[in-house]
Short mmCIF file of C-alpha atoms and ligand atoms in Angstrom, two decimals:
data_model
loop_
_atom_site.label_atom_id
_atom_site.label_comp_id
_atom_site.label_asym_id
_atom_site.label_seq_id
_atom_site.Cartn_x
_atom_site.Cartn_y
_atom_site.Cartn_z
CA UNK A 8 0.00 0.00 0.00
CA UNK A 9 1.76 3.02 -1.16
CA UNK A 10 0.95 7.10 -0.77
CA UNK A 11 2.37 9.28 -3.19
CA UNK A 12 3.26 12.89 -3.22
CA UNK A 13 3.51 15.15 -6.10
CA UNK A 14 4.81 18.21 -5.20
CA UNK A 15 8.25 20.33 -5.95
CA UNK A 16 11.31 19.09 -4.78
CA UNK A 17 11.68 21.15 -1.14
CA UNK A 18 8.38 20.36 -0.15
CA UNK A 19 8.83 16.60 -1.31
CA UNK A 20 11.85 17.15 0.83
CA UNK A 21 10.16 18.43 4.18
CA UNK A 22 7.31 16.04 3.47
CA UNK A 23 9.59 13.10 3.05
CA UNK A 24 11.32 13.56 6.62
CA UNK A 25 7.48 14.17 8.55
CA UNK A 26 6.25 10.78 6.92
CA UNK A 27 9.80 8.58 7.74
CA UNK A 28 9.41 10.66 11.30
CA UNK A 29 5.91 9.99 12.13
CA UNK A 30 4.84 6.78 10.30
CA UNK A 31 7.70 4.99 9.21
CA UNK A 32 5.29 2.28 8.07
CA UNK A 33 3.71 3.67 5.10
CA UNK A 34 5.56 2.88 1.91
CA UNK A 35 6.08 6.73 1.17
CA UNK A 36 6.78 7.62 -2.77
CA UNK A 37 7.67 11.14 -4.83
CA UNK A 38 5.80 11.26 -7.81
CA UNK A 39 6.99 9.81 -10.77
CA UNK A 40 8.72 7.13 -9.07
CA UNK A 41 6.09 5.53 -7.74
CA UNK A 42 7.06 2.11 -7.70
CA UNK A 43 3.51 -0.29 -8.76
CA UNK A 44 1.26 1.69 -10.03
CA UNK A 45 -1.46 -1.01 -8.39
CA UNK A 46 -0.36 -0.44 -4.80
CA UNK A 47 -0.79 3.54 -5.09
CA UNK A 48 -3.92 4.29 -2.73
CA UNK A 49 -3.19 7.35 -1.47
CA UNK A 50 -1.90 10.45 -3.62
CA UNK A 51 -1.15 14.20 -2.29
CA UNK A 52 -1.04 16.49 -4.94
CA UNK A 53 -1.85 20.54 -6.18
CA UNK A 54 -1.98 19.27 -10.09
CA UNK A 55 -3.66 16.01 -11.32
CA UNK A 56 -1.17 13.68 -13.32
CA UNK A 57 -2.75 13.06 -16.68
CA UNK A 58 -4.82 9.86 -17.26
CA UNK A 59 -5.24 9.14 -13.49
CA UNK A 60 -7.63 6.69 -13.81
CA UNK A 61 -5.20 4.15 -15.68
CA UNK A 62 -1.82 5.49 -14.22
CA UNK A 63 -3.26 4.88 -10.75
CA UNK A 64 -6.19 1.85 -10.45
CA UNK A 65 -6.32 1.32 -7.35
CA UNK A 66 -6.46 5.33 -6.16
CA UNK A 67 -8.61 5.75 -2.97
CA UNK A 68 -8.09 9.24 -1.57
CA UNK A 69 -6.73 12.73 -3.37
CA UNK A 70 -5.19 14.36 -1.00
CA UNK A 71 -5.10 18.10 -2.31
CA UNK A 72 -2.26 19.62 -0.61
CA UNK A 73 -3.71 22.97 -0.62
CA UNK A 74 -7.20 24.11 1.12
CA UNK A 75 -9.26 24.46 -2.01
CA UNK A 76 -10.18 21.78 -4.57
CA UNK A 77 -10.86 24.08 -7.51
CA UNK A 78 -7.72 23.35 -9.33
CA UNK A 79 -9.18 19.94 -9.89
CA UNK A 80 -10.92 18.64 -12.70
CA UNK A 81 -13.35 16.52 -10.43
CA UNK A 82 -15.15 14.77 -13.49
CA UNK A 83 -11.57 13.33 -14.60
CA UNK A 84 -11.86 11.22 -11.54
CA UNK A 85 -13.52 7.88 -11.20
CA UNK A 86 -16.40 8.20 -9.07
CA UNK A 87 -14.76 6.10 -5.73
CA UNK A 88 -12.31 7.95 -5.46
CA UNK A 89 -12.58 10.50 -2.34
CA UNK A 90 -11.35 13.83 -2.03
CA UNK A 91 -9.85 15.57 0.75
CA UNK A 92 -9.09 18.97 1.19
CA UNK A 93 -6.07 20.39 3.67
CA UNK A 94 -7.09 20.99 6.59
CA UNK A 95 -4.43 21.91 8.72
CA UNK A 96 -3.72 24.76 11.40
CA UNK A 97 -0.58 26.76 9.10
CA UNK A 98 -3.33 27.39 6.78
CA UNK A 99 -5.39 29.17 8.93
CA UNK A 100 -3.12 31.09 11.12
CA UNK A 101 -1.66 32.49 7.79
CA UNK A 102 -4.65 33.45 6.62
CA UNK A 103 -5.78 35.23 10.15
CA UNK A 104 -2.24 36.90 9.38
CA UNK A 105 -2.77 38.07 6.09
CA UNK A 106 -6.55 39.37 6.39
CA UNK A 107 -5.71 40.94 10.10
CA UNK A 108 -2.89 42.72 8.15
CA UNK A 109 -5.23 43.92 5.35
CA UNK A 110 -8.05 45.37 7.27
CA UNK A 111 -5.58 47.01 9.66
CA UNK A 112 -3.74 48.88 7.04
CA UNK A 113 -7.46 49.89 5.71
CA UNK A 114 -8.25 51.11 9.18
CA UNK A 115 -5.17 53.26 9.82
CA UNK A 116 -5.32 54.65 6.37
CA UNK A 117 -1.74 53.05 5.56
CA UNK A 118 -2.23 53.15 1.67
CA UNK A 119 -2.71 56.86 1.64
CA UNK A 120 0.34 57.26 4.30
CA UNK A 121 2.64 55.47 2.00
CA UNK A 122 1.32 58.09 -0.91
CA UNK A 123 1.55 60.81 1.16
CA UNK A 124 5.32 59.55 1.86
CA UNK A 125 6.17 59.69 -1.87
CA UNK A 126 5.52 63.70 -2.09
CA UNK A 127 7.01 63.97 1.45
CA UNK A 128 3.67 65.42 2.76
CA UNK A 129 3.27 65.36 6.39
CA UNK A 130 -0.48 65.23 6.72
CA UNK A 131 -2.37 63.53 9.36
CA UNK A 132 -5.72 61.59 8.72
CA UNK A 133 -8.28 61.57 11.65
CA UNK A 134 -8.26 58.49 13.39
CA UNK A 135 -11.20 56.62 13.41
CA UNK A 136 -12.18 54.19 15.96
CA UNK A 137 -12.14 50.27 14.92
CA UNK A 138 -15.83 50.20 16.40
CA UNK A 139 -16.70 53.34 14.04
CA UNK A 140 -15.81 50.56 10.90
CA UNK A 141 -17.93 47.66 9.32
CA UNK A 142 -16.27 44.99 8.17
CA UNK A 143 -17.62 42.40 6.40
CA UNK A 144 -16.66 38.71 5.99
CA UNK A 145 -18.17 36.32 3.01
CA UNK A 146 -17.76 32.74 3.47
CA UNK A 147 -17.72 31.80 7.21
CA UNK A 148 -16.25 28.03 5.89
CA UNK A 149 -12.61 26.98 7.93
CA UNK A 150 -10.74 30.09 6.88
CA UNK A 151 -13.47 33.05 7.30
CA UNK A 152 -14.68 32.27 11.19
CA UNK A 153 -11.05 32.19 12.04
CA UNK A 154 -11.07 35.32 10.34
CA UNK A 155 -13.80 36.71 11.83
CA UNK A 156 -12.86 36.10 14.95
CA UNK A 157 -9.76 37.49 15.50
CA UNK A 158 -11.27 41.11 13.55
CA UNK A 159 -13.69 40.94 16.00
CA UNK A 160 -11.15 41.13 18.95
CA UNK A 161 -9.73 44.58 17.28
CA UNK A 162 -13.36 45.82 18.38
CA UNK A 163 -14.64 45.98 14.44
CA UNK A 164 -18.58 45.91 13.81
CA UNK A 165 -17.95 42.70 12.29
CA UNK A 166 -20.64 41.23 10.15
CA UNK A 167 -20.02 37.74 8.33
CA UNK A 168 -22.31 36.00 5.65
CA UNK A 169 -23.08 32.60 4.74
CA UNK A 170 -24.95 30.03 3.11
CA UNK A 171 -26.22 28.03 6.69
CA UNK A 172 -26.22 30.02 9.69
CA UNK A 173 -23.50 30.63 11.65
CA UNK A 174 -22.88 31.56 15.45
CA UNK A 175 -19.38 33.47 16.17
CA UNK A 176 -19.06 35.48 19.14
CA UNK A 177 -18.95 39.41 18.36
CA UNK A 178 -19.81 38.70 14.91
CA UNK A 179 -23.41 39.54 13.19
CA UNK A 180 -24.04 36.41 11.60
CA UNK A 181 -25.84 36.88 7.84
CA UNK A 182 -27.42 33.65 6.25
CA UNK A 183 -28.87 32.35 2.91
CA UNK A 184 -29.85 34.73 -0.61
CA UNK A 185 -32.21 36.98 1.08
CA UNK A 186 -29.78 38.51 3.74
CA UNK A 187 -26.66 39.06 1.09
CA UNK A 188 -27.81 42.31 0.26
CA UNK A 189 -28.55 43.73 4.16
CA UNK A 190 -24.82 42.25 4.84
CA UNK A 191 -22.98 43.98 1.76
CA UNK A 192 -24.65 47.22 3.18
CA UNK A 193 -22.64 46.65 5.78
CA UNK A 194 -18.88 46.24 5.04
CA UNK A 195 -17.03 49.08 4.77
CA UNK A 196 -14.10 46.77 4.03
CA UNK A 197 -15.53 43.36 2.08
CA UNK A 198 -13.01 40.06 3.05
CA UNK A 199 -14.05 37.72 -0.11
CA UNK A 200 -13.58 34.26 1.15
CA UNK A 201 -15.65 31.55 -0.54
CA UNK A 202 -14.31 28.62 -2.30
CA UNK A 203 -13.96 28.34 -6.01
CA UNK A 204 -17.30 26.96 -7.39
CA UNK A 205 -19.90 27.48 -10.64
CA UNK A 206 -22.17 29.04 -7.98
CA UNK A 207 -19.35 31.18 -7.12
CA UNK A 208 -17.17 32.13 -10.19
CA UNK A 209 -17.24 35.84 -11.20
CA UNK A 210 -19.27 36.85 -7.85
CA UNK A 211 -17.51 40.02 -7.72
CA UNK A 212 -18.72 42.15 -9.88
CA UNK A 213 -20.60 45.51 -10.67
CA UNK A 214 -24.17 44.23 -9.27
CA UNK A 215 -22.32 42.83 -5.66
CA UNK A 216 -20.38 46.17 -5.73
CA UNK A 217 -23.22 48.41 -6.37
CA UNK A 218 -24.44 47.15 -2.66
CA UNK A 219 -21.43 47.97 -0.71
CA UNK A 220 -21.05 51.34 1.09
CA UNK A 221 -19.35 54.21 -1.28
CA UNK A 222 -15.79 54.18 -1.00
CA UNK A 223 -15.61 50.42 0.31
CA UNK A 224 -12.37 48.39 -0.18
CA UNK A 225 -12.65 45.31 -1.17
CA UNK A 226 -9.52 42.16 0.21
CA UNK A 227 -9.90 39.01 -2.04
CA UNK A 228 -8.26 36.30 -0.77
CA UNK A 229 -10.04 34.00 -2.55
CA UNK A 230 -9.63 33.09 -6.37
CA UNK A 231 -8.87 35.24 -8.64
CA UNK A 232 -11.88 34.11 -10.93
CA UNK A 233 -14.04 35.19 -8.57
CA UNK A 234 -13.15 38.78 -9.56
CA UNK A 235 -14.38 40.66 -12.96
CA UNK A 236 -11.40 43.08 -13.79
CA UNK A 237 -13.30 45.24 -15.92
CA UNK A 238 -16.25 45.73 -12.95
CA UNK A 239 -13.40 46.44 -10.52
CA UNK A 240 -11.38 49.07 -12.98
CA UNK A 241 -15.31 50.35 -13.19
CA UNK A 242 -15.78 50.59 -9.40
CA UNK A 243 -12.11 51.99 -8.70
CA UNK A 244 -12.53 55.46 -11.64
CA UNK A 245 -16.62 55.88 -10.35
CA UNK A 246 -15.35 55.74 -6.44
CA UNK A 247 -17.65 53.26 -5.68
CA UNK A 248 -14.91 51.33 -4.75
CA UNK A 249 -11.79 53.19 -2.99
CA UNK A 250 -9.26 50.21 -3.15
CA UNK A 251 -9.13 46.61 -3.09
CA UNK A 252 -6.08 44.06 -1.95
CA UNK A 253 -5.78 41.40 -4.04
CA UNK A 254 -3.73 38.14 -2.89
CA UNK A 255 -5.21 36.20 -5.97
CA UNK A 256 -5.40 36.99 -9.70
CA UNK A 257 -6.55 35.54 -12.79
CA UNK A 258 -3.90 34.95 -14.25
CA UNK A 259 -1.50 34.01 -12.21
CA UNK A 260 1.11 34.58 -12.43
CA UNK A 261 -0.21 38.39 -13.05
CA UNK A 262 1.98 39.25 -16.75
CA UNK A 263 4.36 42.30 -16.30
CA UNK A 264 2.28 45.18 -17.92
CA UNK A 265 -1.19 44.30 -16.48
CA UNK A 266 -3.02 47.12 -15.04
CA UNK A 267 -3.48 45.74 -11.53
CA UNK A 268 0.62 46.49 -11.19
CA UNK A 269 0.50 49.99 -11.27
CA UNK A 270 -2.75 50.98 -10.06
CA UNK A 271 -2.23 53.08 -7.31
CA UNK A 272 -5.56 52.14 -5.68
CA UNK A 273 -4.71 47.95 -6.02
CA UNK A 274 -2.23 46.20 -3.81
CA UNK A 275 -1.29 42.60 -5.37
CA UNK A 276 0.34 40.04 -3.53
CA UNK A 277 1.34 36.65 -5.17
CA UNK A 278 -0.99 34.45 -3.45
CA UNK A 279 1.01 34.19 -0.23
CA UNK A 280 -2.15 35.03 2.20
CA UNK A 281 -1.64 31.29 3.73
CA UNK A 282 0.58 28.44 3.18
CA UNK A 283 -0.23 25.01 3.59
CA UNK A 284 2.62 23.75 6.61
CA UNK A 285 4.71 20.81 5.68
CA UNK A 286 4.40 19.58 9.48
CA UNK A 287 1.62 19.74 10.22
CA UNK A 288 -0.02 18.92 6.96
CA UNK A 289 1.58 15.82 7.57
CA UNK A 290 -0.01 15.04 10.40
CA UNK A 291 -2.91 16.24 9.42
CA UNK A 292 -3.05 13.48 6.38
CA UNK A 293 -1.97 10.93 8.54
CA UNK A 294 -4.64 11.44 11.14
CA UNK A 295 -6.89 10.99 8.17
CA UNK A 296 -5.75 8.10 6.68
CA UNK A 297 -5.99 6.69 10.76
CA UNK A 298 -9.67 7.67 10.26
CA UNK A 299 -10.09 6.16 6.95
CA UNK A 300 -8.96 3.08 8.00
CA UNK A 301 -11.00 3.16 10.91
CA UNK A 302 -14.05 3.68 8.49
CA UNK A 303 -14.43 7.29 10.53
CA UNK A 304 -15.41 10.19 8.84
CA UNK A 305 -12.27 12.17 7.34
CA UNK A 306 -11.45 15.78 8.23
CA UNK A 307 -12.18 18.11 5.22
CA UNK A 308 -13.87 15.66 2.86
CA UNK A 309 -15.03 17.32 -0.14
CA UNK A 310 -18.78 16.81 -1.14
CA UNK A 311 -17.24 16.31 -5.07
CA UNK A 312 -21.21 17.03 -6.75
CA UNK A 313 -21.48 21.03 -4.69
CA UNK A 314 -16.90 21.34 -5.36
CA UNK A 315 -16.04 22.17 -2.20
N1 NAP B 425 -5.09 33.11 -0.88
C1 NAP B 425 -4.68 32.02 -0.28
O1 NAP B 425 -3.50 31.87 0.03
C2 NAP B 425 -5.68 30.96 0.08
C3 NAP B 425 -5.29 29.95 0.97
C4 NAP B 425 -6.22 29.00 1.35
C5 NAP B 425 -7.52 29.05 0.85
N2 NAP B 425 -7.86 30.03 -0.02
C6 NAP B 425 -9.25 30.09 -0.56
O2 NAP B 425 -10.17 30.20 0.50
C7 NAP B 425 -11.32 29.42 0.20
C8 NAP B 425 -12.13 29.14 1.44
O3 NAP B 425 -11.44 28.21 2.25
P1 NAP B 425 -12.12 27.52 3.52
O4 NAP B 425 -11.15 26.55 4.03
O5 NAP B 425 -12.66 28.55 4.44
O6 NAP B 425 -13.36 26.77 2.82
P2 NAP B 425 -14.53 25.93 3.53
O7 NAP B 425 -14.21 25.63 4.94
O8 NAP B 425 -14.88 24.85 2.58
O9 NAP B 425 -15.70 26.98 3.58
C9 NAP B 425 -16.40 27.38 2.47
C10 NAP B 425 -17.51 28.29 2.93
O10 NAP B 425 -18.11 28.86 1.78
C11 NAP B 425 -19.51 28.68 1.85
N3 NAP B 425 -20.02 28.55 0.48
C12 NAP B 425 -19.58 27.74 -0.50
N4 NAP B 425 -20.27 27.95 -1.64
C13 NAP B 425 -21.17 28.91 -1.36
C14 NAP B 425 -22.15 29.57 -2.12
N5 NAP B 425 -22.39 29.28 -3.41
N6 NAP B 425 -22.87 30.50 -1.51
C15 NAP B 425 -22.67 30.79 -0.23
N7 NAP B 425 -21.74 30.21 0.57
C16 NAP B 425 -21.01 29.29 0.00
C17 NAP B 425 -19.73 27.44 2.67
O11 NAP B 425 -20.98 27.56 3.26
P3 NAP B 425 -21.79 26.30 3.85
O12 NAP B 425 -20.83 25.62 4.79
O13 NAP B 425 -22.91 26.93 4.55
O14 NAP B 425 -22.15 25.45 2.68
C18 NAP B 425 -18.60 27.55 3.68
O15 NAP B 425 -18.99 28.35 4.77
C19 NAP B 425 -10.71 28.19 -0.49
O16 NAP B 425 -11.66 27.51 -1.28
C20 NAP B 425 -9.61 28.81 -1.32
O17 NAP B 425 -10.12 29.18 -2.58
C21 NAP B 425 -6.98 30.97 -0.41
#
């Protein structure tokens, strides 16, 4: 019985050592040397290999080694084969990281600052309480209640939407179609953070902007194909929309002379808001393959007909 990993070579490294370290007894293989194809079960991967369903028979569980699953081409799989998504604890706190860092430098007007630095102009902005600000969370899955959570510690009116109804402490709690619009009127600063899905792909745009506050920023730390470029460039010259950070891009990698570089108004990072942990992904994956065998219920298992 054999688990491979597919991954570049210093992760494959770090992985490597965790798996000798903590479970010596797994026949542990870097993709392509994989040894018999029949014995593969387990595979841990970002990309699928091509023709998965004859290179590996007797595949089980896709370990994705990243939190979403919408890098996947889910139909390409046969249908017993499971899906798992990462779960893991370095995912999260990176993400708490990133989006604390975000709405922070929103709050105490750091963008302008760093302007107002270029034309060495000493000019103070008023400073606003954090309970004066709305923030707004969308998608209250793993990554947004963590989220949500620690903004609400800062003292934010924090307001948080989601598809079933969720109960986080110091956070107004939005649920289903009918409240997205009441919510969006509410965020002042708009955290994007649902998953990658058909439901889901191109959700902002000029209709979900046009419900915001004027002069919201937007922080999308989701997918990039969840964003329409041309609605945002629209947003950012009418001042609906006063900035946006953007850890995720379609394309990426963003090409030299796109617009989003030198728009004053856009901050673009390379999709660094969270990284999945080599150490504890490990364990992670290994505490689910102990649950697997157990016939338990696996952490993160992806419901493959909703993609997520
Ligand atoms: N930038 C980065 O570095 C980075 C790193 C990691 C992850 N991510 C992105 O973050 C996403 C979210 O991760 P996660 O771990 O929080 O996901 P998750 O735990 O699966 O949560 C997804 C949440 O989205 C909601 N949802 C899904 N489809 C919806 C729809 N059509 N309408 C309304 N709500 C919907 C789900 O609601 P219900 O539970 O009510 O169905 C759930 O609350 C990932 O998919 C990935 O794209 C980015």
């Amino acid at each position: 019985m054999t688990f491979v990993l597919k991954t570049d070579a210093q992760r494959a490294f770090e992985w490597s050592r965790h798996f000798a370290e903590s479970a010596p007894e797994i026949a542990f293989r870097l993709w392509p040397d994989i040894g018999d194809p029949a014995q593969v079960r387990f595979l841990a991967t970002w990309s699928l290999p091509p023709d998965l369903a004859t290179t590996l028979p007797n595949l089980e569980l896709l370990f994705s080694t990243g939190a979403g699953v919408d890098q996947f081409d889910l139909s390409r799989l046969p249908g017993h084969v499971q899906v798992v998504r990462m779960v893991e604890p370095g995912i999260v706190d990176g993400m708490v990281e990133y989006v604390t860092m975000a709405v922070l430098a929103w709050h105490r007007d750091l963008f302008a600052y760093l302007a107002r630095q270029r034309t060495a102009s000493w000019e103070p902005i008023r400073v606003q309480t954090a309970a004066s600000r709305k923030v707004g969370v969308l998608g209250l899955g793993m990554l947004g209640q963590a989220v949500a959570r620690k903004l609400a510690g800062f003292g934010f009116e924090m307001h948080g939407w989601s598809r079933n109804r969720r109960e986080i402490p110091g956070v107004r709690c939005h649920a289903g179609a009918a409240a997205l619009p009441g919510f969006l009127a509410s965020c002042q600063a708009l955290v994007f953070l649902l998953p990658l899905t058909e439901q889901t792909l191109g959700m902002l745009n000029a209709s979900l902007f046009a419900r915001l506050p004027r002069g919201a920023t937007l922080i999308n730390v989701a997918r990039g194909q969840h964003l329409l470029l041309d609605d945002l460039r629209a947003a950012l010259n009418d001042g609906q929309l006063a900035g946006a950070i953007l850890d995720v891009t379609d394309p990426e990698p963003l090409p030299p002379d796109h617009w989003l570089w030198s728009d004053r108004r856009v901050v673009v990072t390379p999709h660094i808001a969270s990284m999945t942990q080599p150490e504890t992904a490990v364990r992670s994956v290994l505490q689910n393959l102990r649950r697997h065998a157990r016939g338990e219920a696996m952490v993160g298992l992806v419901d493959r007909t909703r993609g997520y």
